[in-house]
Amino acid sequence: MSHPLHAIDQGTGSVLLLLHGFPLDHTMWRNQTETLATKFRVVAPDLRGFGKSSIEPIAAKTGIAIADYADDVAAVLDNLGVREPVVVCGLSMGGYVAWQFFERHRDRVRALVQCDTKSVADTPKARETRYQMAESVEGWGAAHVATLMAPKMLAATTLSSNTKLVDEVTDIISRTDPVAIAAAQRGMAHRDDKSELLGAIDVPTLYMVGEEDAISPPAEMRAMADATPDAEYVEIPNSGHLSPMENPHAVNHAIDDFIARRL
Ligand code: MLT
């Protein structure tokens, strides 16, 4: 059953749905919302348990399936009265949700923008690491997760020269509910491989990746674009895994340009 989410809804025009990464919230799209809501209606939810969206404590043990996050997002659009197909833009875990949203709510998708994400499922080792975090995060606290994850998410140049952004990412992760972290780790560990889906995507799709993304590397994202019938591929300079935060100007331009040409 879907779960009510907190979401921002700003601007008018074609709907651009922004799905955040893990373990972040809608504020990771701050720069996109400010700029792109002058041209589009930007809807940016906090996935279940993240940001201002609530979660049942039991979810730390049961996990939340990626399909359930996708259905929550469909309910957000229903609640906002959005009936027309939208541009779905997801980053990393948000991209996993976007694949499921495409499969489960196909008639609601006009185009896809997949940022710094993957189509493949986890390796057994990656799955094990997720279970370890799911088991331990309540004891550790989210601030420890921030110290583990932030350095891997950001490009070397961001880490050495943009303390403000490093602090912002650290703060977002540190204030995330450990229940949401555990639930999402279990959900991601169980997610299906979507490689077969790529060839069946029948909407314009933009793949976008930070040049220094070590989590979803450019070569992997380029291969996803090659496997998708109507795809474009853009690398974002001076960025790691969080390209919309690390180089917002280039990301905003890429999204705006893609929508202007393809919709
Ligand atoms: C994210 O940024 O959402 C994460 O890297 C997703 C993941 O852990 O696979």
Short mmCIF file of C-alpha atoms and ligand atoms in Angstrom, two decimals:
data_model
loop_
_atom_site.label_atom_id
_atom_site.label_comp_id
_atom_site.label_asym_id
_atom_site.label_seq_id
_atom_site.Cartn_x
_atom_site.Cartn_y
_atom_site.Cartn_z
CA MET A 1 0.00 0.00 0.00
CA SER A 2 1.28 3.45 -0.84
CA HIS A 3 2.38 5.80 1.92
CA PRO A 4 1.85 9.60 2.01
CA LEU A 5 5.03 11.53 1.20
CA HIS A 6 6.18 15.06 1.81
CA ALA A 7 6.86 16.77 -1.53
CA ILE A 8 7.63 20.20 -2.83
CA ASP A 9 5.59 21.40 -5.80
CA GLN A 10 6.89 24.57 -7.41
CA GLY A 11 6.41 26.34 -10.76
CA THR A 12 4.02 25.73 -13.64
CA GLY A 13 4.12 23.91 -16.97
CA SER A 14 5.37 20.44 -17.86
CA VAL A 15 5.97 18.37 -14.73
CA LEU A 16 9.56 17.46 -13.82
CA LEU A 17 9.58 14.83 -11.07
CA LEU A 18 12.89 14.73 -9.14
CA LEU A 19 13.70 11.55 -7.18
CA HIS A 20 16.58 11.88 -4.73
CA GLY A 21 19.43 9.49 -3.99
CA PHE A 22 20.33 7.56 -0.85
CA PRO A 23 20.57 8.55 1.98
CA LEU A 24 19.52 12.06 1.02
CA ASP A 25 16.26 13.95 0.59
CA HIS A 26 14.62 16.43 -1.81
CA THR A 27 17.02 19.19 -0.73
CA MET A 28 19.74 17.59 -2.86
CA TRP A 29 17.78 19.09 -5.79
CA ARG A 30 17.85 22.61 -4.29
CA ASN A 31 19.75 24.10 -7.23
CA GLN A 32 17.54 22.37 -9.81
CA THR A 33 14.35 23.47 -8.08
CA GLU A 34 15.45 27.12 -7.87
CA THR A 35 16.34 27.31 -11.55
CA LEU A 36 14.10 24.81 -13.31
CA ALA A 37 10.88 25.81 -11.51
CA THR A 38 11.03 29.04 -13.54
CA LYS A 39 10.26 26.88 -16.61
CA PHE A 40 8.63 23.69 -15.35
CA ARG A 41 6.42 22.45 -12.54
CA VAL A 42 8.98 20.77 -10.31
CA VAL A 43 7.72 18.04 -7.96
CA ALA A 44 10.35 16.68 -5.56
CA PRO A 45 9.20 14.19 -2.93
CA ASP A 46 11.08 12.87 0.08
CA LEU A 47 10.97 9.08 -0.34
CA ARG A 48 9.51 7.07 2.53
CA GLY A 49 11.33 7.90 5.80
CA PHE A 50 13.69 10.45 4.23
CA GLY A 51 13.55 14.21 4.81
CA LYS A 52 10.08 15.09 6.08
CA SER A 53 8.34 11.86 5.01
CA SER A 54 7.45 9.44 7.79
CA ILE A 55 8.10 5.69 8.03
CA GLU A 56 6.93 2.83 10.23
CA PRO A 57 9.74 1.70 12.62
CA ILE A 58 9.17 -1.94 11.59
CA ALA A 59 10.46 -1.05 8.10
CA ALA A 60 14.02 -1.12 9.51
CA LYS A 61 13.60 -4.91 9.71
CA THR A 62 11.27 -5.60 6.77
CA GLY A 63 12.79 -3.16 4.28
CA ILE A 64 10.84 -1.20 1.68
CA ALA A 65 10.67 -2.64 -1.82
CA ILE A 66 11.71 -0.28 -4.62
CA ALA A 67 8.29 -0.94 -6.17
CA ASP A 68 6.67 0.49 -3.03
CA TYR A 69 8.72 3.69 -3.26
CA ALA A 70 7.53 3.96 -6.88
CA ASP A 71 3.89 3.53 -5.89
CA ASP A 72 4.31 6.18 -3.16
CA VAL A 73 5.53 8.56 -5.85
CA ALA A 74 2.53 7.79 -8.08
CA ALA A 75 0.29 8.66 -5.13
CA VAL A 76 2.10 12.00 -4.75
CA LEU A 77 1.17 12.83 -8.35
CA ASP A 78 -2.43 11.74 -7.71
CA ASN A 79 -2.62 13.96 -4.62
CA LEU A 80 -1.25 16.93 -6.55
CA GLY A 81 -3.79 16.36 -9.33
CA VAL A 82 -1.07 15.60 -11.92
CA ARG A 83 -2.76 13.45 -14.55
CA GLU A 84 -0.52 14.11 -17.56
CA PRO A 85 2.69 12.12 -18.23
CA VAL A 86 5.76 13.63 -16.56
CA VAL A 87 9.53 13.77 -17.01
CA VAL A 88 10.97 11.45 -14.35
CA CYS A 89 14.47 12.35 -13.21
CA GLY A 90 16.13 10.09 -10.64
CA LEU A 91 19.58 10.03 -9.10
CA SER A 92 21.07 6.69 -8.09
CA MET A 93 18.46 5.17 -5.72
CA GLY A 94 16.03 7.66 -7.26
CA GLY A 95 16.98 6.07 -10.59
CA TYR A 96 16.15 2.59 -9.23
CA VAL A 97 12.75 4.01 -8.27
CA ALA A 98 12.43 5.58 -11.74
CA TRP A 99 12.91 2.17 -13.46
CA GLN A 100 10.11 0.74 -11.28
CA PHE A 101 7.93 3.80 -11.85
CA PHE A 102 8.39 3.33 -15.61
CA GLU A 103 7.40 -0.34 -15.40
CA ARG A 104 4.49 0.08 -13.00
CA HIS A 105 3.09 3.43 -14.17
CA ARG A 106 4.13 3.47 -17.82
CA ASP A 107 1.37 5.84 -18.95
CA ARG A 108 2.60 8.50 -16.50
CA VAL A 109 6.10 8.78 -18.04
CA ARG A 110 6.86 11.17 -20.88
CA ALA A 111 10.66 11.02 -20.69
CA LEU A 112 13.39 9.75 -18.36
CA VAL A 113 16.49 11.47 -17.01
CA GLN A 114 18.69 8.95 -15.24
CA CYS A 115 21.56 10.47 -13.23
CA ASP A 116 24.48 8.60 -11.66
CA THR A 117 22.56 5.33 -11.41
CA LYS A 118 22.69 1.66 -12.36
CA SER A 119 20.48 -0.88 -14.09
CA VAL A 120 22.19 -3.96 -12.65
CA ALA A 121 21.30 -5.59 -9.33
CA ASP A 122 23.78 -5.83 -6.43
CA THR A 123 26.67 -8.26 -6.30
CA PRO A 124 26.55 -10.65 -3.31
CA LYS A 125 29.32 -8.54 -1.67
CA ALA A 126 27.39 -5.27 -2.14
CA ARG A 127 24.28 -6.94 -0.73
CA GLU A 128 26.23 -8.09 2.32
CA THR A 129 27.53 -4.54 2.93
CA ARG A 130 23.95 -3.24 2.77
CA TYR A 131 22.74 -5.81 5.32
CA GLN A 132 25.60 -4.86 7.64
CA MET A 133 24.60 -1.22 7.52
CA ALA A 134 20.90 -2.08 7.95
CA GLU A 135 21.73 -4.08 11.09
CA SER A 136 24.11 -1.51 12.57
CA VAL A 137 22.81 1.93 11.62
CA GLU A 138 20.60 2.38 14.66
CA GLY A 139 23.62 1.90 16.94
CA TRP A 140 25.98 3.93 14.77
CA GLY A 141 23.68 6.90 14.16
CA ALA A 142 23.29 8.52 10.75
CA ALA A 143 26.30 10.83 11.30
CA HIS A 144 28.56 7.78 11.06
CA VAL A 145 26.92 6.84 7.77
CA ALA A 146 27.76 10.35 6.55
CA THR A 147 31.45 9.85 7.37
CA LEU A 148 31.42 6.52 5.51
CA MET A 149 29.51 7.70 2.46
CA ALA A 150 30.14 11.39 1.75
CA PRO A 151 33.81 10.92 0.73
CA LYS A 152 32.79 8.20 -1.76
CA MET A 153 29.96 10.27 -3.22
CA LEU A 154 31.90 13.42 -4.04
CA ALA A 155 34.63 14.11 -6.59
CA ALA A 156 38.19 14.67 -5.34
CA THR A 157 38.01 18.35 -6.37
CA THR A 158 34.75 18.83 -4.46
CA LEU A 159 36.25 17.22 -1.35
CA SER A 160 39.36 19.39 -1.43
CA SER A 161 37.89 22.72 -2.51
CA ASN A 162 34.16 22.90 -1.67
CA THR A 163 33.86 22.56 2.10
CA LYS A 164 30.42 24.15 2.01
CA LEU A 165 29.05 21.37 -0.19
CA VAL A 166 30.84 18.63 1.78
CA ASP A 167 29.18 20.04 4.93
CA GLU A 168 25.78 20.23 3.21
CA VAL A 169 25.91 16.59 2.10
CA THR A 170 27.17 15.52 5.54
CA ASP A 171 24.31 17.42 7.21
CA ILE A 172 21.62 15.90 4.99
CA ILE A 173 22.87 12.37 5.64
CA SER A 174 23.38 13.02 9.38
CA ARG A 175 19.77 14.09 9.87
CA THR A 176 18.34 11.08 8.01
CA ASP A 177 16.27 8.68 10.11
CA PRO A 178 18.26 5.43 10.68
CA VAL A 179 15.00 3.53 10.08
CA ALA A 180 14.86 4.98 6.54
CA ILE A 181 18.50 4.04 5.97
CA ALA A 182 18.00 0.45 7.10
CA ALA A 183 14.74 0.09 5.15
CA ALA A 184 16.23 1.44 1.93
CA GLN A 185 19.37 -0.69 2.22
CA ARG A 186 17.23 -3.81 2.48
CA GLY A 187 15.03 -2.66 -0.41
CA MET A 188 18.03 -1.91 -2.64
CA ALA A 189 19.65 -5.23 -1.75
CA HIS A 190 16.55 -7.00 -3.08
CA ARG A 191 16.09 -4.92 -6.20
CA ASP A 192 15.84 -6.68 -9.57
CA ASP A 193 18.31 -6.39 -12.38
CA LYS A 194 16.80 -3.94 -14.91
CA SER A 195 19.29 -4.53 -17.73
CA GLU A 196 16.60 -6.26 -19.82
CA LEU A 197 14.30 -3.26 -19.44
CA LEU A 198 16.68 -0.86 -21.19
CA GLY A 199 15.96 -2.17 -24.70
CA ALA A 200 12.22 -1.77 -24.11
CA ILE A 201 12.28 1.87 -23.01
CA ASP A 202 10.14 3.71 -25.54
CA VAL A 203 10.47 7.28 -24.26
CA PRO A 204 13.35 9.74 -24.80
CA THR A 205 15.96 9.06 -22.13
CA LEU A 206 18.88 11.17 -20.98
CA TYR A 207 21.70 9.50 -19.09
CA MET A 208 23.82 11.91 -17.09
CA VAL A 209 26.87 11.10 -14.98
CA GLY A 210 29.59 12.94 -13.10
CA GLU A 211 32.95 12.43 -14.83
CA GLU A 212 34.45 11.27 -11.52
CA ASP A 213 31.52 9.15 -10.33
CA ALA A 214 33.12 6.11 -8.67
CA ILE A 215 29.78 4.53 -7.65
CA SER A 216 28.04 4.57 -11.07
CA PRO A 217 31.03 5.08 -13.35
CA PRO A 218 30.73 6.81 -16.74
CA ALA A 219 31.60 3.64 -18.71
CA GLU A 220 28.70 1.79 -17.06
CA MET A 221 26.26 4.61 -17.76
CA ARG A 222 27.43 4.96 -21.35
CA ALA A 223 26.75 1.22 -21.83
CA MET A 224 23.22 1.76 -20.45
CA ALA A 225 22.69 4.58 -22.98
CA ASP A 226 23.96 2.29 -25.79
CA ALA A 227 21.39 -0.35 -24.73
CA THR A 228 18.47 2.12 -24.69
CA PRO A 229 16.79 2.81 -28.07
CA ASP A 230 16.24 6.58 -27.84
CA ALA A 231 18.97 7.70 -25.47
CA GLU A 232 21.34 10.62 -25.04
CA TYR A 233 24.42 10.60 -22.83
CA VAL A 234 26.10 13.51 -21.04
CA GLU A 235 29.12 13.58 -18.73
CA ILE A 236 29.17 16.35 -16.14
CA PRO A 237 32.63 17.81 -15.48
CA ASN A 238 34.04 18.38 -11.98
CA SER A 239 31.52 16.00 -10.44
CA GLY A 240 31.37 12.67 -8.67
CA HIS A 241 28.18 10.78 -7.80
CA LEU A 242 26.22 13.90 -6.81
CA SER A 243 26.46 15.81 -10.08
CA PRO A 244 23.27 17.90 -9.50
CA MET A 245 24.88 19.30 -6.33
CA GLU A 246 28.49 19.42 -7.53
CA ASN A 247 27.92 21.08 -10.88
CA PRO A 248 24.33 22.37 -10.85
CA HIS A 249 24.87 24.74 -13.75
CA ALA A 250 25.87 21.93 -16.15
CA VAL A 251 23.12 19.61 -14.88
CA ASN A 252 20.41 22.28 -15.16
CA HIS A 253 21.54 23.11 -18.67
CA ALA A 254 21.53 19.41 -19.69
CA ILE A 255 18.00 18.82 -18.32
CA ASP A 256 16.60 22.05 -19.75
CA ASP A 257 18.16 21.44 -23.16
CA PHE A 258 16.95 17.81 -23.28
CA ILE A 259 13.39 18.76 -22.40
CA ALA A 260 13.36 21.69 -24.84
CA ARG A 261 14.49 19.47 -27.72
CA ARG A 262 12.65 16.27 -26.93
CA LEU A 263 9.23 17.23 -25.53
C1 MLT B 1 22.58 6.56 -4.01
O1 MLT B 1 23.28 7.56 -4.22
O2 MLT B 1 21.35 6.62 -4.06
C2 MLT B 1 23.26 5.26 -3.66
O3 MLT B 1 24.57 5.25 -4.17
C3 MLT B 1 22.47 4.09 -4.17
C4 MLT B 1 23.05 2.79 -3.76
O4 MLT B 1 23.47 2.64 -2.60
O5 MLT B 1 23.08 1.85 -4.59
#
